[in-house]
Amino acid sequence: MSKILVIGSANADLMIATPTLPKPGETVRGHDFLVAPGGKGANQAIAAARLGGDVSFIGSIGDDDFGRNIRTSLSESGVDTANLCVRSRFSTGVALILSETSGENMIAIAAGANDLLLPADIDAAACAIAKASMIVCQFESPVATIERVVEVAKLSGVPVLLNPAPARRMQDEMLDGIRFLVPNRQELAHLTGLPTRTLADVEAAAKTLLFRGAQTVIVTLGPEGALRASADGACVFPAPIVEAVDTTGAGDTFVGGFAAEWCRTSDVDAAISFAQRAAAYSVTGRGAQASMPWLSDLD
Ligand code: RIB
């Protein structure tokens, strides 16, 4: 089976549901406090594994209960955690998440041990990278580390899917090593400095990233679906209609689902439709990993 190697963050998610998101200086009463394993890297690894991928995860956690819960959650979903490093003097990363009744959310993270995932760790994993069928990474780890991931994968000819979240500007040199760039609307605006309000705006902005070196840009647009831009043109994929309860981790479910299906079929458009079904399923429940589907849930 083809191997998906996810490299990135793992956090403990501290979540509160609120009727509305607070404005600066405002306090709102929330409910349903939840502590759950999360982090974009771990979430994407779990989504890909539950959806049938053969997945390994490289990340960094503290020697604490949060870290142990993350390892358990990864293992229970079938992710290989042999390369999940434990940093004894650091805390596991934490994400404070407020999620509004409408499904919107707000997240602040303290990276903790995630910041200890360094370029040297990537060099040490060069063999695993070379043997993978796809590398999946995000921007919750130090930028130098992710740059190194892209360099090593490019040297080995292994395709890289980058989810540029949280948003960060990128050099063209790095974009040139990306097979699949998967931003959401806000991240696309940040990456390009262009408006992304309408679908026409999104298409124009995505195309500038193709000119700068990315091979395929897939923009996730929540209930509006997804837009794929590549050398053979652009295409919009409408989203399945569901009632969203909590969108935390929906983008991660999309990324994991896309990776699993693309590694199975090598069909980009089929992988987008599959990822959309998985992401739509995930927004119907609370929590990032708790609401991610298994393959049988999508039947
Ligand atoms: O994408 C959702 C994730 O972002 C959460 O699980 C949180 O940990 C933050 O990393």
Coordinates of N, CA, C and O and ligand atoms in Angstrom, one line a residue, residues 9-13 37-40 43 94-95 97 107 109 140 248-252 288, ligand 1:
S9 N 2.2 19.3 13.4 CA 1.9 19.6 14.8 C 1.0 18.6 15.5 O 0.2 17.9 14.8
A10 N 1.0 18.6 16.8 CA 0.1 17.9 17.6 C -0.2 18.8 18.8 O 0.7 19.3 19.4
N11 N -1.5 19.0 19.1 CA -1.9 19.9 20.2 C -3.0 19.2 21.1 O -3.7 18.3 20.6
A12 N -3.1 19.7 22.3 CA -4.3 19.4 23.1 C -5.3 20.6 22.8 O -4.9 21.7 22.9
D13 N -6.5 20.2 22.4 CA -7.5 21.3 22.1 C -8.4 21.5 23.3 O -9.0 20.5 23.8
P37 N -7.6 15.6 21.9 CA -6.4 15.7 21.1 C -6.7 16.4 19.7 O -7.7 16.2 19.1
G38 N -5.7 17.2 19.3 CA -5.8 17.9 18.0 C -4.5 18.3 17.5 O -3.5 17.6 17.7
G39 N -4.4 19.4 16.8 CA -3.2 19.8 16.1 C -3.4 19.4 14.6 O -3.8 18.3 14.3
K40 N -3.0 20.4 13.7 CA -3.3 20.1 12.3 C -2.6 18.9 11.8 O -3.2 18.1 11.0
N43 N -4.2 15.7 13.3 CA -5.6 15.6 12.7 C -5.5 15.0 11.3 O -6.3 14.2 11.0
V94 N -0.7 23.5 22.8 CA -2.1 23.7 23.3 C -2.9 24.6 22.3 O -2.3 25.6 21.8
A95 N -4.1 24.3 22.0 CA -4.9 25.2 21.2 C -6.2 25.6 22.0 O -6.8 24.7 22.5
I97 N -9.8 26.9 21.7 CA -10.7 27.0 20.6 C -12.1 27.4 21.1 O -12.7 26.9 22.0
I107 N -9.3 30.2 16.9 CA -8.3 29.4 17.5 C -7.0 30.2 17.8 O -6.5 30.9 17.0
I109 N -3.0 29.3 19.4 CA -2.2 28.1 19.8 C -0.9 28.6 20.5 O -0.4 29.6 20.2
E140 N 2.1 24.8 11.2 CA 2.2 24.9 12.7 C 3.5 24.5 13.3 O 3.7 24.5 14.5
T248 N -14.3 22.8 13.5 CA -13.0 22.6 13.9 C -12.5 21.3 13.2 O -13.1 20.2 13.4
G249 N -11.3 21.4 12.5 CA -10.8 20.1 11.9 C -11.4 19.8 10.6 O -10.9 18.8 10.0
A250 N -12.3 20.6 10.1 CA -12.9 20.2 8.8 C -11.8 20.3 7.6 O -11.8 19.4 6.8
G251 N -11.0 21.3 7.7 CA -9.9 21.4 6.7 C -9.0 20.3 6.8 O -8.5 19.8 5.8
D252 N -8.7 19.9 8.0 CA -7.8 18.7 8.2 C -8.4 17.4 7.7 O -7.6 16.6 7.2
A288 N -12.2 18.1 16.8 CA -11.5 17.9 15.5 C -11.4 16.4 15.2 O -12.0 15.9 14.3
Ligands
RIB1 O1 -7.3 22.7 12.3 C1 -7.8 22.5 13.6 C2 -6.7 22.4 14.6 O2 -6.0 23.7 14.6 C3 -7.1 22.2 16.0 O3 -7.1 20.8 16.3 C4 -6.0 22.9 16.8 O4 -5.2 22.1 17.5 C5 -5.3 23.8 15.8 O5 -4.1 23.2 15.5

